[in-house]
C-alpha positions as a printed Julia matrix, in Angstrom:
319×3 Matrix{Float64}:
  -6.47   21.01  -12.69
  -6.34   24.46  -14.25
  -4.0    25.97  -11.63
  -1.32   23.28  -11.78
   1.5    22.6   -14.23
   0.59   21.54  -17.73
   1.96   18.57  -19.62
   5.04   19.63  -21.61
   4.06   17.37  -24.5
   6.26   18.93  -27.21
   9.34   18.76  -24.97
   8.64   15.1   -24.14
   8.3    14.23  -27.83
  11.6    15.97  -28.6
  13.3    14.2   -25.66
  12.19   10.77  -26.89
  13.11   11.36  -30.54
  16.56   12.78  -29.7
  17.31   10.13  -27.03
  17.1     7.47  -29.74
  19.87    9.22  -31.7
  22.31    9.5   -28.77
  23.8     6.03  -29.11
  26.85    6.83  -26.95
  24.98    8.42  -24.06
  25.01    6.85  -20.59
  21.26    6.18  -20.78
  21.63    4.44  -24.14
  24.5     2.25  -22.92
  22.79    1.09  -19.71
  19.65    0.27  -21.7
  21.43   -1.71  -24.4
  20.23   -5.09  -23.11
  16.55   -4.04  -23.09
  16.38   -1.76  -26.1
  13.29   -3.51  -27.47
  11.39   -2.57  -24.31
  12.84    0.95  -24.51
  11.46    1.21  -28.04
   8.04    0.16  -26.76
   8.11    2.75  -23.94
   9.22    5.6   -26.18
   7.05    4.81  -29.19
   3.92    4.25  -27.1
   4.51    7.62  -25.44
   4.75    9.24  -28.88
   1.5     7.57  -29.92
  -0.29    8.69  -26.74
   0.83   12.24  -27.53
  -0.39   11.91  -31.16
   3.2    12.04  -32.52
   3.95    8.46  -33.62
   4.72    9.84  -37.1
   7.77   11.64  -35.68
   9.69    8.41  -36.35
  10.21    6.41  -39.54
   7.88    3.4   -39.21
   9.82    1.35  -41.76
  13.11    1.83  -39.92
  11.52    0.85  -36.6
   9.93   -2.3   -38.03
  13.19   -3.31  -39.71
  15.11   -2.86  -36.44
  12.53   -4.83  -34.45
  12.75   -7.69  -36.94
  16.55   -7.63  -36.68
  16.07   -8.74  -33.04
  14.03  -11.77  -34.15
  15.31  -15.35  -33.83
  13.62  -17.32  -36.63
  14.88  -20.64  -35.29
  13.04  -20.2   -31.96
  10.34  -17.66  -32.8
  11.36  -15.3   -29.97
  12.84  -11.8   -29.87
  15.93  -10.56  -28.05
  16.24   -7.24  -26.24
  18.66   -6.02  -28.91
  20.33   -7.27  -32.08
  22.28  -10.45  -31.33
  20.83  -10.89  -27.84
  19.16  -14.13  -26.71
  15.38  -14.4   -27.05
  13.18  -13.79  -24.0
   9.42  -13.62  -23.62
   9.62  -10.03  -22.27
  11.26   -8.66  -25.4
   8.98  -10.8   -27.54
   5.98   -8.95  -26.08
   7.73   -5.58  -26.54
   8.37   -6.41  -30.2
   4.76   -7.49  -30.75
   3.48   -4.33  -29.04
   5.68   -2.09  -31.22
   4.43   -3.86  -34.36
   0.87   -3.37  -33.1
   1.48    0.39  -32.81
   2.38    0.54  -36.5
  -0.28   -2.0   -37.57
   2.48   -4.27  -38.91
   1.8    -7.66  -37.35
   1.78   -8.89  -40.95
   5.61   -9.08  -40.89
   5.43  -11.83  -38.25
   5.04  -15.56  -38.54
   2.42  -15.39  -35.78
   2.28  -19.16  -35.29
   6.05  -19.4   -34.91
   6.1   -16.61  -32.3
   3.11  -18.17  -30.53
   4.85  -21.56  -30.49
   7.89  -19.96  -28.8
   5.68  -18.55  -26.04
   3.64  -21.75  -25.74
   6.81  -23.77  -25.27
   7.59  -21.76  -22.13
   4.46  -22.88  -20.25
   5.23  -25.29  -17.4
   3.23  -28.25  -16.07
   1.75  -26.18  -13.21
   0.47  -23.53  -15.64
   3.23  -21.0   -14.9
   5.56  -19.59  -17.57
   9.34  -19.36  -17.75
  10.91  -16.21  -19.16
  13.28  -18.08  -21.46
  15.05  -21.42  -21.85
  16.89  -20.93  -18.53
  13.68  -21.43  -16.61
  13.1   -18.44  -14.3
   9.42  -18.46  -13.26
   7.52  -15.29  -12.3
   3.92  -14.07  -12.64
   5.31  -11.32  -14.87
   5.95  -13.99  -17.45
   2.38  -15.29  -17.1
   1.03  -11.84  -18.01
   3.57  -11.32  -20.78
   2.8   -14.68  -22.36
  -0.97  -14.3   -22.17
  -0.8   -10.73  -23.5
   1.45  -11.74  -26.42
  -0.73  -14.69  -27.4
  -3.92  -12.66  -27.12
  -2.56   -9.87  -29.36
  -1.65  -12.57  -31.9
  -5.07  -14.27  -31.55
  -3.32  -17.46  -30.4
  -4.49  -17.94  -26.79
  -5.94  -21.31  -27.8
  -2.42  -22.71  -28.13
  -1.85  -22.87  -24.35
  -3.67  -24.34  -21.37
  -5.45  -21.16  -20.28
  -7.22  -22.86  -17.37
  -3.94  -23.99  -15.8
  -2.4   -20.56  -16.45
  -5.25  -18.94  -14.53
  -5.01  -21.51  -11.72
  -1.32  -20.7   -11.26
  -1.99  -16.95  -11.08
  -4.78  -17.49   -8.53
  -2.35  -19.59   -6.44
  -0.21  -16.44   -6.11
  -3.05  -14.47   -4.46
  -2.37  -13.33   -0.89
  -4.53  -12.74    2.19
  -4.33   -8.95    1.61
  -5.98   -9.38   -1.78
  -2.78   -8.73   -3.7
  -0.54  -11.0    -5.77
   3.15  -11.92   -5.64
   5.77  -13.14   -8.08
   5.12  -16.75   -7.03
   2.94  -18.57   -4.49
   3.66  -17.02   -1.08
   5.49  -14.05   -2.61
   4.94  -10.56   -1.17
   2.17   -8.46   -2.72
   3.64   -5.8    -5.01
   1.87   -3.33   -7.29
   3.86   -4.42  -10.35
   3.01   -8.08   -9.82
  -0.6    -7.16   -9.08
  -0.86   -5.45  -12.47
   0.57   -8.55  -14.13
  -1.86  -10.89  -12.39
  -4.94   -8.69  -12.71
  -4.06   -7.93  -16.35
  -3.66  -11.62  -17.11
  -6.97  -12.41  -15.42
  -8.65   -9.58  -17.38
  -7.27  -10.86  -20.7
  -8.53  -14.38  -19.94
 -11.94  -13.22  -18.68
 -11.16  -14.44  -15.16
 -11.49  -11.32  -12.98
 -14.08  -13.11  -10.83
 -11.1   -14.59   -8.96
 -10.2   -11.12   -7.6
 -11.6    -9.79   -4.32
 -12.19   -6.31   -5.74
 -12.85   -4.51   -2.45
  -9.92   -6.09   -0.61
  -7.47   -5.53   -3.46
  -8.9    -2.07   -4.17
  -8.25   -1.08   -0.56
  -4.64   -2.35   -0.72
  -4.07   -0.46   -3.98
  -5.63    2.83   -2.87
  -3.43    2.74    0.25
  -0.48    3.08   -2.11
  -1.22    6.82   -2.45
   1.3     8.86   -0.45
   0.95   12.32    1.08
   2.6    13.92   -1.95
  -0.12   12.45   -4.18
   2.14    9.88   -5.85
   1.75    6.12   -5.62
   4.21    3.57   -4.23
   4.58   -0.12   -5.03
   4.23   -1.54   -1.5
   3.91   -0.25    2.09
   6.56    2.08    3.53
   8.14    2.89    0.13
   8.52    6.28   -1.55
   6.15    7.29   -4.32
   7.39    6.64   -7.86
   5.86    7.85  -11.12
   5.9     4.36  -12.66
   3.29    3.16  -10.15
   0.91    5.7   -11.65
   0.53    2.99  -14.29
   0.83   -0.23  -12.27
  -1.65    0.85   -9.57
  -4.08    2.9   -11.67
  -4.47    0.29  -14.39
  -5.23   -2.37  -11.79
  -7.77   -0.12  -10.05
  -9.47    0.55  -13.39
  -9.67   -3.16  -14.23
 -11.39   -3.89  -10.9
 -13.6    -0.74  -11.03
 -12.12    0.93   -7.93
 -10.18    3.83   -9.45
 -12.53    6.34   -7.78
 -10.98    5.38   -4.43
  -7.87    7.53   -5.0
  -7.33   11.28   -5.44
  -6.66   11.6    -9.17
  -6.01   15.34   -9.01
  -3.2    14.94   -6.46
  -1.71   12.11   -8.51
  -1.78   14.14  -11.73
  -0.06   17.0    -9.91
   2.65   14.64   -8.65
   3.33   13.33  -12.19
   3.42   16.83  -13.69
   5.85   17.98  -10.97
   8.26   15.25  -12.08
   8.66   16.77  -15.56
  11.78   18.44  -16.94
   9.85   21.24  -18.61
  12.89   22.62  -20.44
  14.51   19.49  -21.9
  11.57   17.07  -21.73
  11.19   13.75  -19.97
   9.7    12.65  -16.65
  11.58   11.32  -13.61
  10.61    8.87  -10.86
  10.03   11.74   -8.4
  10.48   15.55   -8.45
  13.96   16.94   -9.28
  15.49   13.56  -10.19
  17.02   12.67  -13.57
  14.49   11.83  -16.29
  14.44    8.62  -18.33
  12.34    6.97  -21.06
  10.8     4.43  -18.66
   9.3     7.01  -16.29
   8.36    9.32  -19.15
   6.24    6.52  -20.61
   4.61    5.5   -17.33
   3.96    9.12  -16.35
   2.19    9.88  -19.62
   0.39    6.5   -19.44
  -0.84    7.36  -15.94
  -2.17   10.7   -17.17
  -3.86    8.84  -20.02
  -5.67    6.57  -17.56
  -6.93    9.71  -15.81
  -8.24   11.1   -19.13
  -5.79   14.0   -19.15
  -6.54   16.47  -21.99
  -4.56   15.9   -25.18
  -3.44   12.37  -24.27
  -4.95    9.36  -26.08
  -6.77    6.8   -23.91
  -4.92    3.6   -22.9
  -6.21    0.08  -22.56
  -5.38   -0.89  -18.94
  -4.9    -4.61  -19.65
  -2.88   -4.56  -22.89
  -0.83   -1.43  -22.08
  -1.4    -0.04  -25.57
  -3.44    2.92  -26.85
  -7.13    2.01  -26.93
  -7.45    2.66  -30.66
  -4.6     0.21  -31.33
  -6.26   -2.51  -29.23
  -9.63   -1.89  -30.89
  -8.0    -2.15  -34.32
  -6.45   -5.52  -33.42
  -9.57   -7.12  -31.99
 -12.44   -5.39  -33.79
 -10.9    -5.75  -37.25
 -10.41   -9.47  -36.59
 -14.13   -9.86  -35.95
 -15.19   -8.15  -39.18
C-alpha cells in the first residue's frame, strides 16, 4: 500500500467537526430528520481516528438526551421528532462511545424496543408497523448493548431472520426479498449477536459477497450496480463475521476508498470525484478499519463500534 494515496485523517476530522457547526448548509438541512444517526457516523469516525476528544462530550450527551421520549423510552432522529428504533440504536451507540450509558433508564429503553417485536419474531421500526430485517438487527444490537436481550423472544427473532435467507445464500428485507449487501449485514450481524451464525451457509454467502467486488476495486450492494464506498462496510463486515474476508482483494478496495477522498477539504464520497458526505466518510474509514489500515482503530464487525468500546461494554460487565 506504500505507493497509493494515504488517508487524509486530519482533513477528515476537520470536515466532521466543522460540518456540525454549519447548521444552515444544504447537507445539514437534508439530514435534519436523521441527525441522531449523523451524530453516530461522525463521532464514530472521530473515535476511529483517535480524535473523539475534538468534541465536547457533555454537549453531545445533552443533545442526544434531548431527542429522548421518556413516555415511550425511544429516541427520535432529532429534537421533537417521533421515536424510532433506528435512532434509538444511534443514540445508544453514541452514548457507548462516551461511556455514558449511565444517563439512560436502560429498562425503559429496552421495553420500547421489546414492544416492537411481532408475533412472528420480526420487529417493527416504530408504532406505524413497517417490518424489515434492518429493524431485527437494530433491535437485537440495541438490547445487547444494554444487556437486555433476555427481554425478547430471541429464538423467534432468529427464526424470522432465517426465514429471509435466499437460495443464493444472501438475505432480504423480508421473506422472499432480494438479497442485498445491506440486508445481509443486518441479518448476519443479528445472527452473530445472538450466537446463531450456524444458520449461515458461509461458502455460498461468501461467494455472493466476494462477487460484489468491481473492476475498480470497490464493492457494490447487488449484481450489476456501481461500486459505492458504503459497501466497504456492509460487505467487509459480513465477510469477516463468516470468516471469508480473504476472498476479496483488500489492497484494491483500500485504493478505491482512498481515491474517493477530498484531500483538501476532507470527507469521503460514494465514488471518485463525487461530493463528500458524513455517511460515506464514516463507512469509508470503517472499511479501512476492518482492513487494519495503519492509524485507524479496529472496529467490531457486528456492533459497528470501535472494538475497545465494545470490549469496555461487555468485559466490564463481567468483572
